[in-house]
């Protein structure tokens, strides 16, 4: 057990659906093997990152791995019948799946409230506010150590409730949905924690499949036999229009428009989150440099008898300067960015295509290897002291096996 006083590391996990979930498991697996893990005090996660972070904070890696390997689309979001679409495109099956395979969400949340590593979960507030006063930011933040287990359990599931697919859920009386809308990559919250001395983060780089025109065509062909029915004729017309829109590069239907808008919102807030952190770090460094230069120049030009008083005056001026970051400090940060590539699983739940186990392993391995490579060039404060030893073990393991795989990434290997 690590001394709490030595815990200065925060992990940040972005949203990313099933592909991000698997990549993040590989990321977390590699960090779990590193010399950094005993320093871990906080995990900040959104959507898939919140669920992955929950299991990591409880050190339930084997359970998380088996959960993901067994998971199939219908275990997460189950398509609804046409007459039910007014209540959402899908039923949110994930809560029952989590309860059946990982344990009741409230029990998981209760364990998180007592865990040494604190998880913070993010969701989006979509409650009705008839009279906005301009102060609402619509971000819901749930730190495990100060949130009731029932509320935290609801928040975990709300954070992963993809708005384009299912209706929002209620969290302690607040209507909440996918946290990716407002805080897909909660890097800023880690920076704001005064106890955090270093950050290791995983940012999922999304890839999206184009609309499946063949699916629209198949639907149209099946309905052609019933074209004598007036409502079916109307639906056939709409399908032809949808195919024409796809051919022009436009959204096929309103639901796809919402998905595209969601992509824009998520991509933009993620890029801005990382840019803000980078620009703040640069500003802090530059402000310190300017301060040193100004003080040195002023003292060199001042009479000796004035230098002590002048230094005190300059220190006071800089201390009182109204820069938002004036009291911040630089925080060594490692950001691993990962895309699923050719192993991507379809996260849209538009068909019955299963998620093959071999591609899941490939994504876990990819996340692991990306993290391993990033640790080699990380800032000194984030270097892994176990790297050389781990590589020796991996080399021995690879020499003794014929198939691919990352040691430690598969239970039972």
CSV table of C-alpha atoms in Angstrom, one decimal:
chain,number,residue,atom,x,y,z
A,1,UNK,CA,0.0,0.0,0.0
A,2,UNK,CA,1.4,3.3,-1.0
A,3,UNK,CA,1.8,6.2,1.4
A,4,UNK,CA,-0.9,8.8,0.7
A,5,UNK,CA,1.7,11.5,1.0
A,6,UNK,CA,3.6,10.1,-2.0
A,7,UNK,CA,0.5,10.1,-4.3
A,8,UNK,CA,0.9,13.0,-6.7
A,9,UNK,CA,-0.2,11.4,-10.0
A,10,UNK,CA,-3.6,11.9,-11.8
A,11,UNK,CA,-4.9,9.9,-14.7
A,12,UNK,CA,-7.3,11.5,-17.2
A,13,UNK,CA,-9.5,9.3,-19.4
A,14,UNK,CA,-11.6,10.6,-22.3
A,15,UNK,CA,-14.8,9.3,-23.7
A,16,UNK,CA,-14.6,7.0,-26.7
A,17,UNK,CA,-17.3,4.3,-26.8
A,18,UNK,CA,-16.3,0.7,-27.1
A,19,UNK,CA,-13.1,1.5,-29.1
A,20,UNK,CA,-11.9,4.0,-26.5
A,21,UNK,CA,-12.9,1.7,-23.7
A,22,UNK,CA,-10.6,-1.1,-25.1
A,23,UNK,CA,-7.7,1.2,-25.9
A,24,UNK,CA,-8.0,2.7,-22.4
A,25,UNK,CA,-7.8,-0.7,-20.8
A,26,UNK,CA,-4.4,-1.2,-22.6
A,27,UNK,CA,-3.3,2.2,-21.4
A,28,UNK,CA,-4.3,1.4,-17.9
A,29,UNK,CA,-2.7,-2.0,-18.0
A,30,UNK,CA,0.7,-0.5,-19.0
A,31,UNK,CA,0.5,2.1,-16.3
A,32,UNK,CA,-0.5,-0.6,-13.7
A,33,UNK,CA,2.8,-2.3,-14.5
A,34,UNK,CA,4.8,0.8,-14.3
A,35,UNK,CA,6.6,2.5,-11.4
A,36,UNK,CA,4.1,5.3,-11.7
A,37,UNK,CA,1.1,3.4,-10.3
A,38,UNK,CA,2.0,3.6,-6.6
A,39,UNK,CA,1.9,7.4,-7.1
A,40,UNK,CA,-1.7,7.4,-8.4
A,41,UNK,CA,-4.1,9.3,-6.3
A,42,UNK,CA,-6.9,10.5,-8.8
A,43,UNK,CA,-8.6,9.3,-11.9
A,44,UNK,CA,-10.8,11.8,-13.9
A,45,UNK,CA,-13.0,10.0,-16.5
A,46,UNK,CA,-15.9,10.7,-18.8
A,47,UNK,CA,-18.2,8.2,-20.4
A,48,UNK,CA,-16.1,5.1,-21.3
A,49,UNK,CA,-13.3,6.7,-19.3
A,50,UNK,CA,-15.5,6.9,-16.2
A,51,UNK,CA,-16.3,3.2,-16.4
A,52,UNK,CA,-12.7,2.2,-17.1
A,53,UNK,CA,-11.5,4.5,-14.4
A,54,UNK,CA,-14.0,3.0,-11.9
A,55,UNK,CA,-12.6,-0.5,-12.4
A,56,UNK,CA,-9.0,0.8,-12.4
A,57,UNK,CA,-9.5,2.7,-9.1
A,58,UNK,CA,-10.7,-0.6,-7.5
A,59,UNK,CA,-7.8,-2.6,-9.1
A,60,UNK,CA,-10.4,-4.9,-10.9
A,61,UNK,CA,-8.5,-5.2,-14.1
A,62,UNK,CA,-9.3,-8.9,-14.7
A,63,UNK,CA,-13.0,-8.2,-14.2
A,64,UNK,CA,-12.8,-5.3,-16.6
A,65,UNK,CA,-11.0,-7.3,-19.2
A,66,UNK,CA,-13.5,-10.2,-19.1
A,67,UNK,CA,-16.4,-7.7,-19.2
A,68,UNK,CA,-15.1,-6.1,-22.3
A,69,UNK,CA,-14.1,-9.3,-24.1
A,70,UNK,CA,-17.6,-10.7,-23.5
A,71,UNK,CA,-19.5,-7.4,-24.3
A,72,UNK,CA,-21.6,-7.3,-27.5
A,73,UNK,CA,-23.6,-4.4,-28.9
A,74,UNK,CA,-27.0,-5.7,-27.6
A,75,UNK,CA,-25.5,-5.7,-24.1
A,76,UNK,CA,-25.0,-1.9,-24.3
A,77,UNK,CA,-27.8,-0.3,-26.5
A,78,UNK,CA,-30.6,-2.5,-27.7
A,79,UNK,CA,-32.5,-1.2,-30.9
A,80,UNK,CA,-36.1,-0.4,-30.3
A,81,UNK,CA,-39.1,-1.2,-32.5
A,82,UNK,CA,-40.3,1.5,-34.9
A,83,UNK,CA,-43.4,2.4,-32.8
A,84,UNK,CA,-41.2,3.0,-29.8
A,85,UNK,CA,-38.7,5.4,-31.4
A,86,UNK,CA,-40.4,8.4,-29.8
A,87,UNK,CA,-38.8,7.2,-26.6
A,88,UNK,CA,-35.3,6.9,-28.0
A,89,UNK,CA,-33.6,5.0,-30.8
A,90,UNK,CA,-32.4,2.3,-28.3
A,91,UNK,CA,-33.0,0.9,-24.9
A,92,UNK,CA,-30.1,1.5,-22.5
A,93,UNK,CA,-29.1,-2.1,-21.7
A,94,UNK,CA,-25.7,-1.3,-20.1
A,95,UNK,CA,-27.0,-0.8,-16.5
A,96,UNK,CA,-28.4,-4.3,-16.4
A,97,UNK,CA,-25.3,-5.7,-18.1
A,98,UNK,CA,-23.0,-4.0,-15.5
A,99,UNK,CA,-25.1,-5.3,-12.6
A,100,UNK,CA,-25.1,-8.8,-13.9
A,101,UNK,CA,-21.4,-9.1,-14.8
A,102,UNK,CA,-19.6,-6.6,-12.6
A,103,UNK,CA,-21.9,-6.3,-9.7
A,104,UNK,CA,-24.7,-3.8,-8.7
A,105,UNK,CA,-23.6,-0.3,-9.6
A,106,UNK,CA,-24.4,1.0,-6.1
A,107,UNK,CA,-22.0,-1.6,-4.6
A,108,UNK,CA,-19.3,-0.6,-7.1
A,109,UNK,CA,-19.9,3.1,-6.2
A,110,UNK,CA,-19.8,2.3,-2.4
A,111,UNK,CA,-16.4,0.7,-2.9
A,112,UNK,CA,-15.2,3.7,-4.9
A,113,UNK,CA,-16.2,6.1,-2.1
A,114,UNK,CA,-13.7,4.2,0.2
A,115,UNK,CA,-11.0,3.6,-2.4
A,116,UNK,CA,-7.5,5.1,-2.0
A,117,UNK,CA,-7.6,6.3,-5.6
A,118,UNK,CA,-10.4,8.9,-6.0
A,119,UNK,CA,-12.5,8.7,-9.2
A,120,UNK,CA,-14.2,11.8,-10.5
A,121,UNK,CA,-17.1,11.3,-13.0
A,122,UNK,CA,-18.5,13.9,-15.5
A,123,UNK,CA,-22.0,14.1,-17.0
A,124,UNK,CA,-24.0,16.7,-18.8
A,125,UNK,CA,-26.9,18.5,-17.3
A,126,UNK,CA,-29.9,18.6,-19.6
A,127,UNK,CA,-32.5,19.6,-17.0
A,128,UNK,CA,-35.1,22.1,-18.0
A,129,UNK,CA,-34.1,25.7,-17.1
A,130,UNK,CA,-36.9,28.1,-18.2
A,131,UNK,CA,-35.0,31.1,-17.0
A,132,UNK,CA,-31.3,30.9,-17.6
A,133,UNK,CA,-29.2,33.6,-15.8
A,134,UNK,CA,-26.0,33.1,-17.8
A,135,UNK,CA,-24.1,31.3,-15.1
A,136,UNK,CA,-25.0,27.7,-15.9
A,137,UNK,CA,-22.2,25.6,-17.4
A,138,UNK,CA,-24.2,22.4,-17.6
A,139,UNK,CA,-21.3,20.3,-16.3
A,140,UNK,CA,-22.0,17.8,-13.6
A,141,UNK,CA,-19.0,16.7,-11.5
A,142,UNK,CA,-19.1,13.8,-9.1
A,143,UNK,CA,-15.9,13.1,-7.0
A,144,UNK,CA,-16.2,9.7,-5.4
A,145,UNK,CA,-15.0,10.6,-2.0
A,146,UNK,CA,-17.7,13.3,-1.5
A,147,UNK,CA,-20.6,11.8,-3.4
A,148,UNK,CA,-23.2,9.4,-2.0
A,149,UNK,CA,-22.9,5.9,-3.5
A,150,UNK,CA,-26.3,5.9,-5.0
A,151,UNK,CA,-25.7,9.3,-6.8
A,152,UNK,CA,-22.3,8.1,-7.9
A,153,UNK,CA,-23.7,4.9,-9.4
A,154,UNK,CA,-26.3,6.9,-11.3
A,155,UNK,CA,-23.6,9.3,-12.5
A,156,UNK,CA,-21.4,6.5,-13.8
A,157,UNK,CA,-24.3,5.3,-16.0
A,158,UNK,CA,-25.4,8.7,-17.0
A,159,UNK,CA,-21.9,9.6,-18.2
A,160,UNK,CA,-22.0,6.7,-20.6
A,161,UNK,CA,-25.6,7.3,-21.9
A,162,UNK,CA,-24.8,8.3,-25.5
A,163,UNK,CA,-27.4,11.0,-26.2
A,164,UNK,CA,-27.7,10.2,-29.9
A,165,UNK,CA,-28.9,6.7,-28.9
A,166,UNK,CA,-30.8,6.8,-25.6
A,167,UNK,CA,-32.7,9.3,-23.5
A,168,UNK,CA,-31.0,10.8,-20.5
A,169,UNK,CA,-31.3,9.4,-17.0
A,170,UNK,CA,-31.9,11.0,-13.6
A,171,UNK,CA,-29.0,11.6,-11.2
A,172,UNK,CA,-30.1,12.7,-7.7
A,173,UNK,CA,-33.0,14.6,-9.3
A,174,UNK,CA,-31.0,16.1,-12.1
A,175,UNK,CA,-31.6,15.0,-15.7
A,176,UNK,CA,-28.2,13.9,-17.0
A,177,UNK,CA,-26.6,12.4,-20.1
A,178,UNK,CA,-23.3,11.7,-21.8
A,179,UNK,CA,-20.6,13.8,-20.2
A,180,UNK,CA,-18.7,14.1,-23.5
A,181,UNK,CA,-20.9,17.0,-24.5
A,182,UNK,CA,-19.3,19.3,-22.0
A,183,UNK,CA,-16.1,17.6,-20.8
A,184,UNK,CA,-15.0,14.7,-23.0
A,185,UNK,CA,-11.4,15.0,-21.8
A,186,UNK,CA,-11.3,16.3,-18.2
A,187,UNK,CA,-7.7,17.5,-18.2
A,188,UNK,CA,-8.5,20.9,-16.7
A,189,UNK,CA,-9.9,19.3,-13.5
A,190,UNK,CA,-6.7,17.4,-13.0
A,191,UNK,CA,-4.7,20.7,-13.4
A,192,UNK,CA,-6.9,22.5,-10.9
A,193,UNK,CA,-6.2,19.9,-8.2
A,194,UNK,CA,-3.4,21.5,-6.1
A,195,UNK,CA,-2.2,18.1,-4.9
A,196,UNK,CA,-1.5,16.8,-8.5
A,197,UNK,CA,2.1,16.9,-9.4
A,198,UNK,CA,2.0,14.9,-12.7
A,199,UNK,CA,-0.7,13.8,-15.2
A,200,UNK,CA,-0.9,10.8,-17.5
A,201,UNK,CA,-3.8,11.0,-19.9
A,202,UNK,CA,-5.4,9.0,-22.7
A,203,UNK,CA,-7.2,10.9,-25.4
A,204,UNK,CA,-9.3,8.9,-27.8
A,205,UNK,CA,-9.1,9.9,-31.5
A,206,UNK,CA,-12.5,9.1,-32.9
A,207,UNK,CA,-13.1,7.6,-36.3
A,208,UNK,CA,-16.6,7.3,-37.8
A,209,UNK,CA,-18.0,5.1,-40.4
A,210,UNK,CA,-20.1,6.8,-43.2
A,211,UNK,CA,-23.8,6.1,-43.4
A,212,UNK,CA,-24.5,2.5,-44.6
A,213,UNK,CA,-26.2,3.2,-47.9
A,214,UNK,CA,-26.6,-0.6,-48.3
A,215,UNK,CA,-28.7,-0.7,-45.2
A,216,UNK,CA,-31.1,2.0,-46.5
A,217,UNK,CA,-31.3,0.1,-49.8
A,218,UNK,CA,-32.1,-3.2,-48.0
A,219,UNK,CA,-34.9,-1.5,-46.1
A,220,UNK,CA,-36.3,0.0,-49.2
A,221,UNK,CA,-36.2,-3.4,-51.1
A,222,UNK,CA,-38.0,-5.1,-48.2
A,223,UNK,CA,-40.7,-2.5,-48.2
A,224,UNK,CA,-41.3,-2.5,-51.9
A,225,UNK,CA,-43.6,-5.5,-51.7
A,226,UNK,CA,-45.9,-3.5,-49.5
A,227,UNK,CA,-45.9,-0.3,-51.6
A,228,UNK,CA,-49.7,-0.5,-52.2
A,229,UNK,CA,-50.1,0.5,-48.5
A,230,UNK,CA,-50.2,4.4,-48.4
A,231,UNK,CA,-48.0,4.8,-45.2
A,232,UNK,CA,-45.4,2.4,-46.7
A,233,UNK,CA,-45.3,4.5,-49.9
A,234,UNK,CA,-44.5,7.5,-47.8
A,235,UNK,CA,-41.8,5.7,-46.0
A,236,UNK,CA,-40.3,4.5,-49.3
A,237,UNK,CA,-40.2,8.1,-50.5
A,238,UNK,CA,-38.3,9.1,-47.4
A,239,UNK,CA,-35.8,6.3,-47.8
A,240,UNK,CA,-35.1,7.4,-51.4
A,241,UNK,CA,-34.6,11.0,-50.2
A,242,UNK,CA,-32.3,9.7,-47.4
A,243,UNK,CA,-30.2,7.8,-50.0
A,244,UNK,CA,-30.0,11.0,-52.1
A,245,UNK,CA,-28.8,13.0,-49.1
A,246,UNK,CA,-26.1,10.4,-48.4
A,247,UNK,CA,-24.9,10.6,-52.0
A,248,UNK,CA,-24.5,14.4,-51.5
A,249,UNK,CA,-22.6,13.9,-48.3
A,250,UNK,CA,-25.4,15.1,-46.1
A,251,UNK,CA,-26.9,13.5,-43.0
A,252,UNK,CA,-29.3,10.7,-44.1
A,253,UNK,CA,-31.9,11.7,-41.4
A,254,UNK,CA,-32.4,13.8,-38.4
A,255,UNK,CA,-30.8,11.2,-36.0
A,256,UNK,CA,-27.6,11.3,-38.0
A,257,UNK,CA,-27.6,15.1,-37.9
A,258,UNK,CA,-27.7,14.8,-34.1
A,259,UNK,CA,-24.8,12.3,-34.2
A,260,UNK,CA,-22.8,14.7,-36.4
A,261,UNK,CA,-23.5,17.7,-34.1
A,262,UNK,CA,-22.4,15.5,-31.2
A,263,UNK,CA,-19.1,14.7,-32.9
A,264,UNK,CA,-18.5,18.4,-33.5
A,265,UNK,CA,-19.2,19.3,-29.9
A,266,UNK,CA,-17.1,16.5,-28.5
A,267,UNK,CA,-14.2,17.1,-30.9
A,268,UNK,CA,-14.2,20.9,-30.2
A,269,UNK,CA,-14.3,20.7,-26.4
A,270,UNK,CA,-11.6,18.0,-26.4
A,271,UNK,CA,-9.2,20.1,-28.6
A,272,UNK,CA,-9.9,23.2,-26.6
A,273,UNK,CA,-9.3,21.3,-23.3
A,274,UNK,CA,-5.9,20.2,-24.4
A,275,UNK,CA,-5.0,23.6,-26.0
A,276,UNK,CA,-6.0,25.4,-22.8
A,277,UNK,CA,-3.7,23.2,-20.7
A,278,UNK,CA,-0.8,23.6,-23.2
A,279,UNK,CA,-1.2,27.4,-23.4
A,280,UNK,CA,-1.5,27.7,-19.6
A,281,UNK,CA,1.7,25.8,-19.2
A,282,UNK,CA,3.5,28.0,-21.7
A,283,UNK,CA,2.1,31.1,-20.1
A,284,UNK,CA,3.3,30.1,-16.7
A,285,UNK,CA,6.8,29.4,-18.0
A,286,UNK,CA,6.9,32.6,-19.9
A,287,UNK,CA,5.6,34.7,-17.0
A,288,UNK,CA,8.3,33.3,-14.8
A,289,UNK,CA,11.0,34.1,-17.4
A,290,UNK,CA,9.7,37.6,-17.9
A,291,UNK,CA,9.6,38.1,-14.1
A,292,UNK,CA,13.2,37.0,-13.7
A,293,UNK,CA,14.3,39.2,-16.6
A,294,UNK,CA,12.5,42.3,-15.3
A,295,UNK,CA,13.7,41.9,-11.7
A,296,UNK,CA,17.3,41.3,-12.9
A,297,UNK,CA,17.3,44.3,-15.2
A,298,UNK,CA,15.7,46.6,-12.6
A,299,UNK,CA,18.1,45.6,-9.8
A,300,UNK,CA,21.1,45.9,-12.1
A,301,UNK,CA,20.1,49.5,-12.9
A,302,UNK,CA,19.2,50.5,-9.3
A,303,UNK,CA,21.6,51.8,-6.6
A,304,UNK,CA,22.7,49.2,-4.2
A,305,UNK,CA,20.9,50.8,-1.3
A,306,UNK,CA,17.6,50.6,-3.2
A,307,UNK,CA,17.8,47.0,-4.4
A,308,UNK,CA,16.3,45.2,-1.4
A,309,UNK,CA,13.3,47.5,-1.3
A,310,UNK,CA,12.9,47.4,-5.1
A,311,UNK,CA,12.9,43.6,-5.2
A,312,UNK,CA,10.2,43.6,-2.6
A,313,UNK,CA,8.1,46.1,-4.6
A,314,UNK,CA,8.6,44.0,-7.8
A,315,UNK,CA,7.7,40.8,-6.0
A,316,UNK,CA,4.5,42.5,-4.8
A,317,UNK,CA,3.6,43.7,-8.2
A,318,UNK,CA,3.9,40.3,-9.8
A,319,UNK,CA,2.1,38.6,-6.8
A,320,UNK,CA,-0.8,40.9,-7.3
A,321,UNK,CA,-1.0,40.7,-11.1
A,322,UNK,CA,-4.4,39.5,-12.1
A,323,UNK,CA,-3.4,36.6,-14.4
A,324,UNK,CA,-5.9,33.7,-14.0
A,325,UNK,CA,-2.9,31.3,-13.7
A,326,UNK,CA,-0.5,33.5,-11.6
A,327,UNK,CA,-0.4,31.1,-8.7
A,328,UNK,CA,-0.4,27.9,-10.8
A,329,UNK,CA,2.7,25.8,-11.3
A,330,UNK,CA,3.8,23.7,-14.3
A,331,UNK,CA,2.6,20.1,-14.2
A,332,UNK,CA,4.5,17.4,-16.2
A,333,UNK,CA,1.9,15.8,-18.5
A,334,UNK,CA,1.9,12.8,-20.7
A,335,UNK,CA,-0.9,12.5,-23.2
A,336,UNK,CA,-1.3,9.3,-25.1
A,337,UNK,CA,-3.5,9.7,-28.2
A,338,UNK,CA,-5.0,6.6,-29.8
A,339,UNK,CA,-7.2,5.8,-32.7
A,340,UNK,CA,-8.7,2.3,-33.4
A,341,UNK,CA,-7.4,2.1,-36.9
A,342,UNK,CA,-8.4,-0.9,-39.0
A,343,UNK,CA,-9.5,-2.8,-35.8
A,344,UNK,CA,-12.3,-0.4,-35.1
A,345,UNK,CA,-15.5,-1.8,-33.9
A,346,UNK,CA,-18.8,-0.3,-35.1
A,347,UNK,CA,-19.9,1.9,-32.2
A,348,UNK,CA,-23.1,3.1,-33.9
A,349,UNK,CA,-25.3,0.0,-33.1
A,350,UNK,CA,-26.9,0.3,-36.5
A,351,UNK,CA,-26.9,-3.4,-37.3
A,352,UNK,CA,-26.3,-6.8,-35.9
A,353,UNK,CA,-22.6,-6.9,-36.5
A,354,UNK,CA,-20.9,-8.6,-33.5
A,355,UNK,CA,-17.7,-7.3,-31.9
A,356,UNK,CA,-15.0,-10.0,-32.7
A,357,UNK,CA,-12.9,-11.0,-29.8
A,358,UNK,CA,-9.6,-10.9,-31.8
A,359,UNK,CA,-10.2,-7.2,-32.7
A,360,UNK,CA,-10.9,-6.4,-29.1
A,361,UNK,CA,-7.5,-7.9,-28.1
A,362,UNK,CA,-5.9,-6.0,-30.9
A,363,UNK,CA,-7.3,-2.7,-29.5
A,364,UNK,CA,-6.2,-3.5,-26.0
A,365,UNK,CA,-2.8,-4.4,-27.3
A,366,UNK,CA,-2.7,-1.1,-29.3
A,367,UNK,CA,-3.5,1.0,-26.2
A,368,UNK,CA,-0.8,-0.9,-24.3
A,369,UNK,CA,1.9,-0.4,-27.0
A,370,UNK,CA,1.1,3.3,-27.5
A,371,UNK,CA,1.5,3.9,-23.8
A,372,UNK,CA,4.7,1.9,-23.7
A,373,UNK,CA,6.2,4.0,-26.5
A,374,UNK,CA,5.0,7.2,-25.0
A,375,UNK,CA,6.6,6.4,-21.6
A,376,UNK,CA,10.0,6.2,-23.4
A,377,UNK,CA,9.9,9.9,-24.3
A,378,UNK,CA,7.9,11.1,-21.3
A,379,UNK,CA,9.0,14.0,-19.1
A,380,UNK,CA,11.5,12.8,-16.5
A,381,UNK,CA,8.8,13.0,-13.8
A,382,UNK,CA,6.8,10.5,-15.7
A,383,UNK,CA,9.5,8.0,-16.8
A,384,UNK,CA,8.9,4.4,-15.8
A,385,UNK,CA,11.7,2.9,-13.8
A,386,UNK,CA,10.5,-0.6,-14.6
A,387,UNK,CA,10.7,-0.2,-18.4
A,388,UNK,CA,14.0,-2.0,-18.9
A,389,UNK,CA,13.0,-4.9,-16.7
A,390,UNK,CA,9.6,-5.1,-18.4
A,391,UNK,CA,11.1,-5.2,-21.8
A,392,UNK,CA,13.4,-8.0,-20.8
A,393,UNK,CA,10.4,-10.0,-19.5
A,394,UNK,CA,8.5,-9.3,-22.7
A,395,UNK,CA,11.4,-10.4,-24.9
A,396,UNK,CA,11.6,-13.7,-23.0
A,397,UNK,CA,7.9,-14.2,-23.3
A,398,UNK,CA,7.9,-13.5,-27.1
A,399,UNK,CA,10.8,-15.9,-27.6
A,400,UNK,CA,8.8,-18.6,-25.9
A,401,UNK,CA,5.5,-18.2,-27.8
A,402,UNK,CA,4.5,-18.2,-31.5
A,403,UNK,CA,1.5,-15.9,-31.4
A,404,UNK,CA,1.3,-12.1,-30.9
A,405,UNK,CA,0.2,-10.6,-27.6
A,406,UNK,CA,1.2,-8.2,-24.9
A,407,UNK,CA,2.3,-9.8,-21.6
A,408,UNK,CA,-0.1,-8.8,-18.9
A,409,UNK,CA,-2.8,-7.7,-21.3
A,410,UNK,CA,-4.7,-11.0,-21.2
A,411,UNK,CA,-5.9,-12.9,-18.2
A,412,UNK,CA,-5.0,-16.6,-18.5
A,413,UNK,CA,-2.0,-16.0,-20.8
